[in-house]
PDB file of C-alpha atoms in Angstrom:
ATOM      1  CA  UNK A  21     -13.210  -5.256  -8.931  1.00 84.00           C
ATOM      2  CA  UNK A  22      -9.852  -5.177 -10.857  1.00 90.00           C
ATOM      3  CA  UNK A  23      -7.077  -5.116  -8.136  1.00 94.00           C
ATOM      4  CA  UNK A  24      -3.146  -2.987  -8.427  1.00 97.00           C
ATOM      5  CA  UNK A  25      -0.763  -4.007  -6.065  1.00 97.00           C
ATOM      6  CA  UNK A  26       1.546  -1.752  -5.104  1.00 98.00           C
ATOM      7  CA  UNK A  27       5.285  -3.268  -4.222  1.00 98.00           C
ATOM      8  CA  UNK A  28       7.270  -1.983  -1.844  1.00 96.00           C
ATOM      9  CA  UNK A  29      11.495  -1.165  -2.154  1.00 95.00           C
ATOM     10  CA  UNK A  30      12.772  -3.934  -3.762  1.00 94.00           C
ATOM     11  CA  UNK A  31       9.344  -5.017  -5.306  1.00 95.00           C
ATOM     12  CA  UNK A  32       7.453  -8.216  -3.508  1.00 92.00           C
ATOM     13  CA  UNK A  33       9.444 -11.585  -3.729  1.00 91.00           C
ATOM     14  CA  UNK A  34       7.537 -14.572  -4.885  1.00 91.00           C
ATOM     15  CA  UNK A  35       7.248 -15.839  -0.755  1.00 91.00           C
ATOM     16  CA  UNK A  36       5.619 -12.749   0.362  1.00 93.00           C
ATOM     17  CA  UNK A  37       2.001 -12.873   0.426  1.00 93.00           C
ATOM     18  CA  UNK A  38       1.064  -9.355  -2.578  1.00 95.00           C
ATOM     19  CA  UNK A  39       2.793 -12.520  -4.847  1.00 93.00           C
ATOM     20  CA  UNK A  40       0.795 -15.199  -3.472  1.00 92.00           C
ATOM     21  CA  UNK A  41      -2.501 -13.163  -3.627  1.00 93.00           C
ATOM     22  CA  UNK A  42      -1.534 -12.762  -7.235  1.00 91.00           C
ATOM     23  CA  UNK A  43      -0.909 -16.122  -8.594  1.00 89.00           C
ATOM     24  CA  UNK A  44      -4.458 -16.553  -7.415  1.00 84.00           C
ATOM     25  CA  UNK A  45      -5.881 -16.281 -10.804  1.00 73.00           C
ATOM     26  CA  UNK A  46      -8.025 -13.494  -9.949  1.00 69.00           C
ATOM     27  CA  UNK A  47      -7.703  -9.347 -11.489  1.00 82.00           C
ATOM     28  CA  UNK A  48      -4.179  -8.405 -10.398  1.00 92.00           C
ATOM     29  CA  UNK A  49      -2.000  -5.973 -11.706  1.00 93.00           C
ATOM     30  CA  UNK A  50       1.408  -5.442 -10.627  1.00 96.00           C
ATOM     31  CA  UNK A  51       2.946  -2.106 -10.978  1.00 97.00           C
ATOM     32  CA  UNK A  52       6.046  -1.885 -13.050  1.00 97.00           C
ATOM     33  CA  UNK A  53       8.352   1.209 -12.962  1.00 97.00           C
ATOM     34  CA  UNK A  54      11.675   1.874 -13.538  1.00 97.00           C
ATOM     35  CA  UNK A  55      13.411   0.534 -10.749  1.00 96.00           C
ATOM     36  CA  UNK A  56      12.620  -1.492  -7.307  1.00 96.00           C
ATOM     37  CA  UNK A  57      15.973  -0.664  -5.971  1.00 95.00           C
ATOM     38  CA  UNK A  58      16.471   2.730  -6.995  1.00 95.00           C
ATOM     39  CA  UNK A  59      12.898   4.237  -6.226  1.00 96.00           C
ATOM     40  CA  UNK A  60      11.960   7.657  -7.806  1.00 97.00           C
ATOM     41  CA  UNK A  61       8.410   9.002  -6.565  1.00 96.00           C
ATOM     42  CA  UNK A  62       7.894  10.161 -10.589  1.00 96.00           C
ATOM     43  CA  UNK A  63       8.404   7.141 -11.825  1.00 97.00           C
ATOM     44  CA  UNK A  64       6.573   5.122  -9.491  1.00 97.00           C
ATOM     45  CA  UNK A  65       3.323   7.062  -9.362  1.00 96.00           C
ATOM     46  CA  UNK A  66       3.575   7.231 -13.689  1.00 96.00           C
ATOM     47  CA  UNK A  67       4.056   3.665 -13.104  1.00 97.00           C
ATOM     48  CA  UNK A  68       0.929   2.836 -11.767  1.00 96.00           C
ATOM     49  CA  UNK A  69      -1.145   5.511 -13.000  1.00 95.00           C
ATOM     50  CA  UNK A  70      -0.269   3.023 -16.576  1.00 96.00           C
ATOM     51  CA  UNK A  71      -1.610  -0.526 -14.344  1.00 96.00           C
ATOM     52  CA  UNK A  72      -4.883   1.450 -13.995  1.00 96.00           C
ATOM     53  CA  UNK A  73      -5.330   1.972 -17.236  1.00 93.00           C
ATOM     54  CA  UNK A  74      -9.068   3.423 -17.280  1.00 93.00           C
ATOM     55  CA  UNK A  75     -10.047   0.833 -14.544  1.00 93.00           C
ATOM     56  CA  UNK A  76     -11.148   2.183 -11.156  1.00 96.00           C
ATOM     57  CA  UNK A  77      -9.694  -0.508  -9.586  1.00 96.00           C
ATOM     58  CA  UNK A  78      -8.675  -1.145  -5.924  1.00 97.00           C
ATOM     59  CA  UNK A  79      -4.639  -0.621  -4.903  1.00 98.00           C
ATOM     60  CA  UNK A  80      -3.338  -2.891  -2.691  1.00 98.00           C
ATOM     61  CA  UNK A  81      -0.117  -1.492  -1.691  1.00 98.00           C
ATOM     62  CA  UNK A  82       2.486  -2.324   0.660  1.00 98.00           C
ATOM     63  CA  UNK A  83       5.787  -0.880   2.117  1.00 98.00           C
ATOM     64  CA  UNK A  84       7.080   2.428   0.577  1.00 98.00           C
ATOM     65  CA  UNK A  85       4.180   1.715  -1.917  1.00 98.00           C
ATOM     66  CA  UNK A  86       1.685   3.460   0.307  1.00 98.00           C
ATOM     67  CA  UNK A  87       2.780   6.305   0.287  1.00 98.00           C
ATOM     68  CA  UNK A  88       3.023   6.184  -3.624  1.00 97.00           C
ATOM     69  CA  UNK A  89      -0.890   4.972  -3.498  1.00 97.00           C
ATOM     70  CA  UNK A  90      -1.727   8.019  -1.139  1.00 97.00           C
ATOM     71  CA  UNK A  91       0.280  10.539  -2.832  1.00 95.00           C
ATOM     72  CA  UNK A  92      -1.202   9.310  -6.075  1.00 96.00           C
ATOM     73  CA  UNK A  93      -4.735   9.179  -5.194  1.00 95.00           C
ATOM     74  CA  UNK A  94      -4.576  12.236  -4.094  1.00 93.00           C
ATOM     75  CA  UNK A  95      -4.018  13.255  -7.245  1.00 92.00           C
ATOM     76  CA  UNK A  96      -6.378  10.730  -9.723  1.00 93.00           C
ATOM     77  CA  UNK A  97      -9.881  10.289  -6.246  1.00 88.00           C
ATOM     78  CA  UNK A  98     -11.908   9.569  -9.034  1.00 92.00           C
ATOM     79  CA  UNK A  99      -9.981   7.039 -10.598  1.00 94.00           C
ATOM     80  CA  UNK A 100      -9.841   4.877  -7.620  1.00 96.00           C
ATOM     81  CA  UNK A 101     -12.566   2.990  -5.919  1.00 97.00           C
ATOM     82  CA  UNK A 102     -10.664   2.055  -3.125  1.00 97.00           C
ATOM     83  CA  UNK A 103      -6.829   1.302  -1.062  1.00 98.00           C
ATOM     84  CA  UNK A 104      -5.317  -1.068   1.028  1.00 98.00           C
ATOM     85  CA  UNK A 105      -2.415  -0.138   2.725  1.00 98.00           C
ATOM     86  CA  UNK A 106      -0.241  -1.879   4.956  1.00 98.00           C
ATOM     87  CA  UNK A 107       2.492  -1.549   6.445  1.00 98.00           C
ATOM     88  CA  UNK A 108       2.347   2.475   5.601  1.00 98.00           C
ATOM     89  CA  UNK A 109       6.421   2.876   6.475  1.00 98.00           C
ATOM     90  CA  UNK A 110       6.846   6.488   8.646  1.00 97.00           C
ATOM     91  CA  UNK A 111       8.976   8.550   6.443  1.00 97.00           C
ATOM     92  CA  UNK A 112      10.376  10.205   9.221  1.00 95.00           C
ATOM     93  CA  UNK A 113      11.406   7.473  10.947  1.00 95.00           C
ATOM     94  CA  UNK A 114      14.634   6.242  11.967  1.00 94.00           C
ATOM     95  CA  UNK A 115      15.426   4.321   9.611  1.00 95.00           C
ATOM     96  CA  UNK A 116      13.505   5.583   6.440  1.00 96.00           C
ATOM     97  CA  UNK A 117      15.572   4.862   4.046  1.00 95.00           C
ATOM     98  CA  UNK A 118      17.332   8.092   2.634  1.00 95.00           C
ATOM     99  CA  UNK A 119      16.886   6.994  -0.563  1.00 95.00           C
ATOM    100  CA  UNK A 120      12.834   7.290  -0.837  1.00 96.00           C
ATOM    101  CA  UNK A 121      13.086  10.257   0.751  1.00 95.00           C
ATOM    102  CA  UNK A 122      11.119  12.329  -2.369  1.00 94.00           C
ATOM    103  CA  UNK A 123       7.577   9.728  -1.219  1.00 95.00           C
ATOM    104  CA  UNK A 124       7.538  11.820   2.430  1.00 93.00           C
ATOM    105  CA  UNK A 125       6.463  14.587   0.835  1.00 90.00           C
ATOM    106  CA  UNK A 126       2.480  15.872   1.091  1.00 87.00           C
ATOM    107  CA  UNK A 127       0.841  13.121   2.511  1.00 91.00           C
ATOM    108  CA  UNK A 128      -1.134  14.863   4.697  1.00 89.00           C
ATOM    109  CA  UNK A 129      -4.322  15.704   3.676  1.00 93.00           C
ATOM    110  CA  UNK A 130      -7.507  13.277   3.622  1.00 96.00           C
ATOM    111  CA  UNK A 131      -8.597  10.098   1.290  1.00 96.00           C
ATOM    112  CA  UNK A 132     -11.687  10.841  -0.635  1.00 93.00           C
ATOM    113  CA  UNK A 133     -12.153   7.258  -1.197  1.00 96.00           C
ATOM    114  CA  UNK A 134     -12.910   4.259   0.787  1.00 97.00           C
ATOM    115  CA  UNK A 135      -9.097   3.171   2.816  1.00 98.00           C
ATOM    116  CA  UNK A 136      -7.854   0.613   5.339  1.00 98.00           C
ATOM    117  CA  UNK A 137      -5.026   0.703   7.573  1.00 98.00           C
ATOM    118  CA  UNK A 138      -3.709  -2.281   7.989  1.00 98.00           C
ATOM    119  CA  UNK A 139      -0.297  -1.911  10.392  1.00 98.00           C
ATOM    120  CA  UNK A 140       1.738  -4.334  13.244  1.00 97.00           C
ATOM    121  CA  UNK A 141       2.566  -3.162  16.772  1.00 97.00           C
ATOM    122  CA  UNK A 142       5.890  -3.582  16.155  1.00 97.00           C
ATOM    123  CA  UNK A 143       6.825  -2.693  12.547  1.00 97.00           C
ATOM    124  CA  UNK A 144      10.178  -0.993  12.632  1.00 97.00           C
ATOM    125  CA  UNK A 145       9.079   0.759  10.330  1.00 97.00           C
ATOM    126  CA  UNK A 146       6.517   2.799  11.944  1.00 97.00           C
ATOM    127  CA  UNK A 147       5.734   3.649  15.249  1.00 97.00           C
ATOM    128  CA  UNK A 148       1.930   1.942  16.568  1.00 97.00           C
ATOM    129  CA  UNK A 149       1.210   6.149  17.395  1.00 97.00           C
ATOM    130  CA  UNK A 150       2.635   7.321  14.455  1.00 96.00           C
ATOM    131  CA  UNK A 151       0.402   4.468  12.036  1.00 97.00           C
ATOM    132  CA  UNK A 152      -2.340   6.043  13.936  1.00 97.00           C
ATOM    133  CA  UNK A 153      -1.927   9.137  13.388  1.00 96.00           C
ATOM    134  CA  UNK A 154      -1.676   8.516   9.438  1.00 96.00           C
ATOM    135  CA  UNK A 155      -4.899   6.845   9.503  1.00 97.00           C
ATOM    136  CA  UNK A 156      -6.728   9.569  11.357  1.00 97.00           C
ATOM    137  CA  UNK A 157      -5.241  12.012   8.731  1.00 96.00           C
ATOM    138  CA  UNK A 158      -6.183  10.002   5.704  1.00 97.00           C
ATOM    139  CA  UNK A 159      -9.909   9.787   7.019  1.00 97.00           C
ATOM    140  CA  UNK A 160      -9.040   5.319   7.500  1.00 98.00           C
ATOM    141  CA  UNK A 161     -10.120   2.516   9.142  1.00 98.00           C
ATOM    142  CA  UNK A 162      -6.945   1.133  11.195  1.00 98.00           C
ATOM    143  CA  UNK A 163      -6.272  -2.563  12.003  1.00 98.00           C
ATOM    144  CA  UNK A 164      -3.782  -3.203  13.858  1.00 97.00           C
ATOM    145  CA  UNK A 165      -3.039  -7.029  13.368  1.00 97.00           C
ATOM    146  CA  UNK A 166      -0.374  -6.907  16.270  1.00 95.00           C
ATOM    147  CA  UNK A 167       3.355  -8.988  16.752  1.00 95.00           C
ATOM    148  CA  UNK A 168       4.074  -9.308  12.885  1.00 95.00           C
ATOM    149  CA  UNK A 169       7.323  -7.441  11.835  1.00 94.00           C
ATOM    150  CA  UNK A 170       6.794  -5.755   8.564  1.00 96.00           C
ATOM    151  CA  UNK A 171       4.276  -7.587   7.303  1.00 94.00           C
ATOM    152  CA  UNK A 172       6.184  -8.663   4.308  1.00 92.00           C
ATOM    153  CA  UNK A 173       8.327 -11.926   3.497  1.00 90.00           C
ATOM    154  CA  UNK A 174      10.484 -12.364   7.178  1.00 89.00           C
ATOM    155  CA  UNK A 175       7.109 -11.883   8.928  1.00 92.00           C
ATOM    156  CA  UNK A 176       6.661 -15.265   8.087  1.00 86.00           C
ATOM    157  CA  UNK A 177       2.750 -14.775   6.925  1.00 82.00           C
ATOM    158  CA  UNK A 178       3.407 -16.552   3.325  1.00 77.00           C
ATOM    159  CA  UNK A 179      -0.427 -16.476   1.653  1.00 82.00           C
ATOM    160  CA  UNK A 180      -1.369 -14.301   4.908  1.00 92.00           C
ATOM    161  CA  UNK A 181      -4.519 -15.418   5.636  1.00 92.00           C
ATOM    162  CA  UNK A 182      -5.837 -12.559   7.379  1.00 94.00           C
ATOM    163  CA  UNK A 183      -4.837 -10.066   5.423  1.00 94.00           C
ATOM    164  CA  UNK A 184      -6.245 -11.518   3.104  1.00 95.00           C
ATOM    165  CA  UNK A 185      -9.087 -12.238   5.070  1.00 96.00           C
ATOM    166  CA  UNK A 186      -9.879  -8.393   5.963  1.00 97.00           C
ATOM    167  CA  UNK A 187      -9.100  -7.721   1.815  1.00 96.00           C
ATOM    168  CA  UNK A 188     -11.680  -9.509   0.947  1.00 95.00           C
ATOM    169  CA  UNK A 189     -14.441  -7.381   3.892  1.00 96.00           C
ATOM    170  CA  UNK A 190     -12.866  -4.127   2.908  1.00 97.00           C
ATOM    171  CA  UNK A 191     -13.641  -4.778  -1.127  1.00 95.00           C
ATOM    172  CA  UNK A 192     -17.513  -6.698  -0.339  1.00 95.00           C
ATOM    173  CA  UNK A 193     -17.615  -3.425   1.143  1.00 94.00           C
ATOM    174  CA  UNK A 194     -16.001  -0.799  -1.787  1.00 92.00           C
ATOM    175  CA  UNK A 195     -18.249  -2.631  -4.190  1.00 70.00           C
ATOM    176  CA  UNK A 196     -22.091  -2.804  -1.873  1.00 55.00           C
TER     177      UNK A 196
END
């Protein structure tokens, strides 16, 4: 099954687990918005739309990319097999970037496709209770992987084997 990577603000550098997974040579596609650093929700969702094309992939999103993937899936639920959402930020949190405020609108609808939310209990961008709130609102399964910060390059996860195993199990459940 095809997979579309939806990185967060700034994109995912070569040390990020998303970049490691893409280098495995499987059927990965990464969205290509006009700017990773000046995010525009319409641009990012259009980039997601282009990356999906005529397929029905699993969206593998990190941070701000999670919010873009949720928004897109609400509009195009027939065109996505599932969402694997890692470290979604709280758009109402104290450190949510003001430049991305438009990503925080209209997120309360249930997601009508299989969804797994993977979070860290010490993510500075989303408190555990807010992560649980999102999972419940979205009708998603939720896994807290412990103390790993924002689950990004700074977390030192590299290939992030635990996350890869979670993704593999999630994808296998969709393929059945």
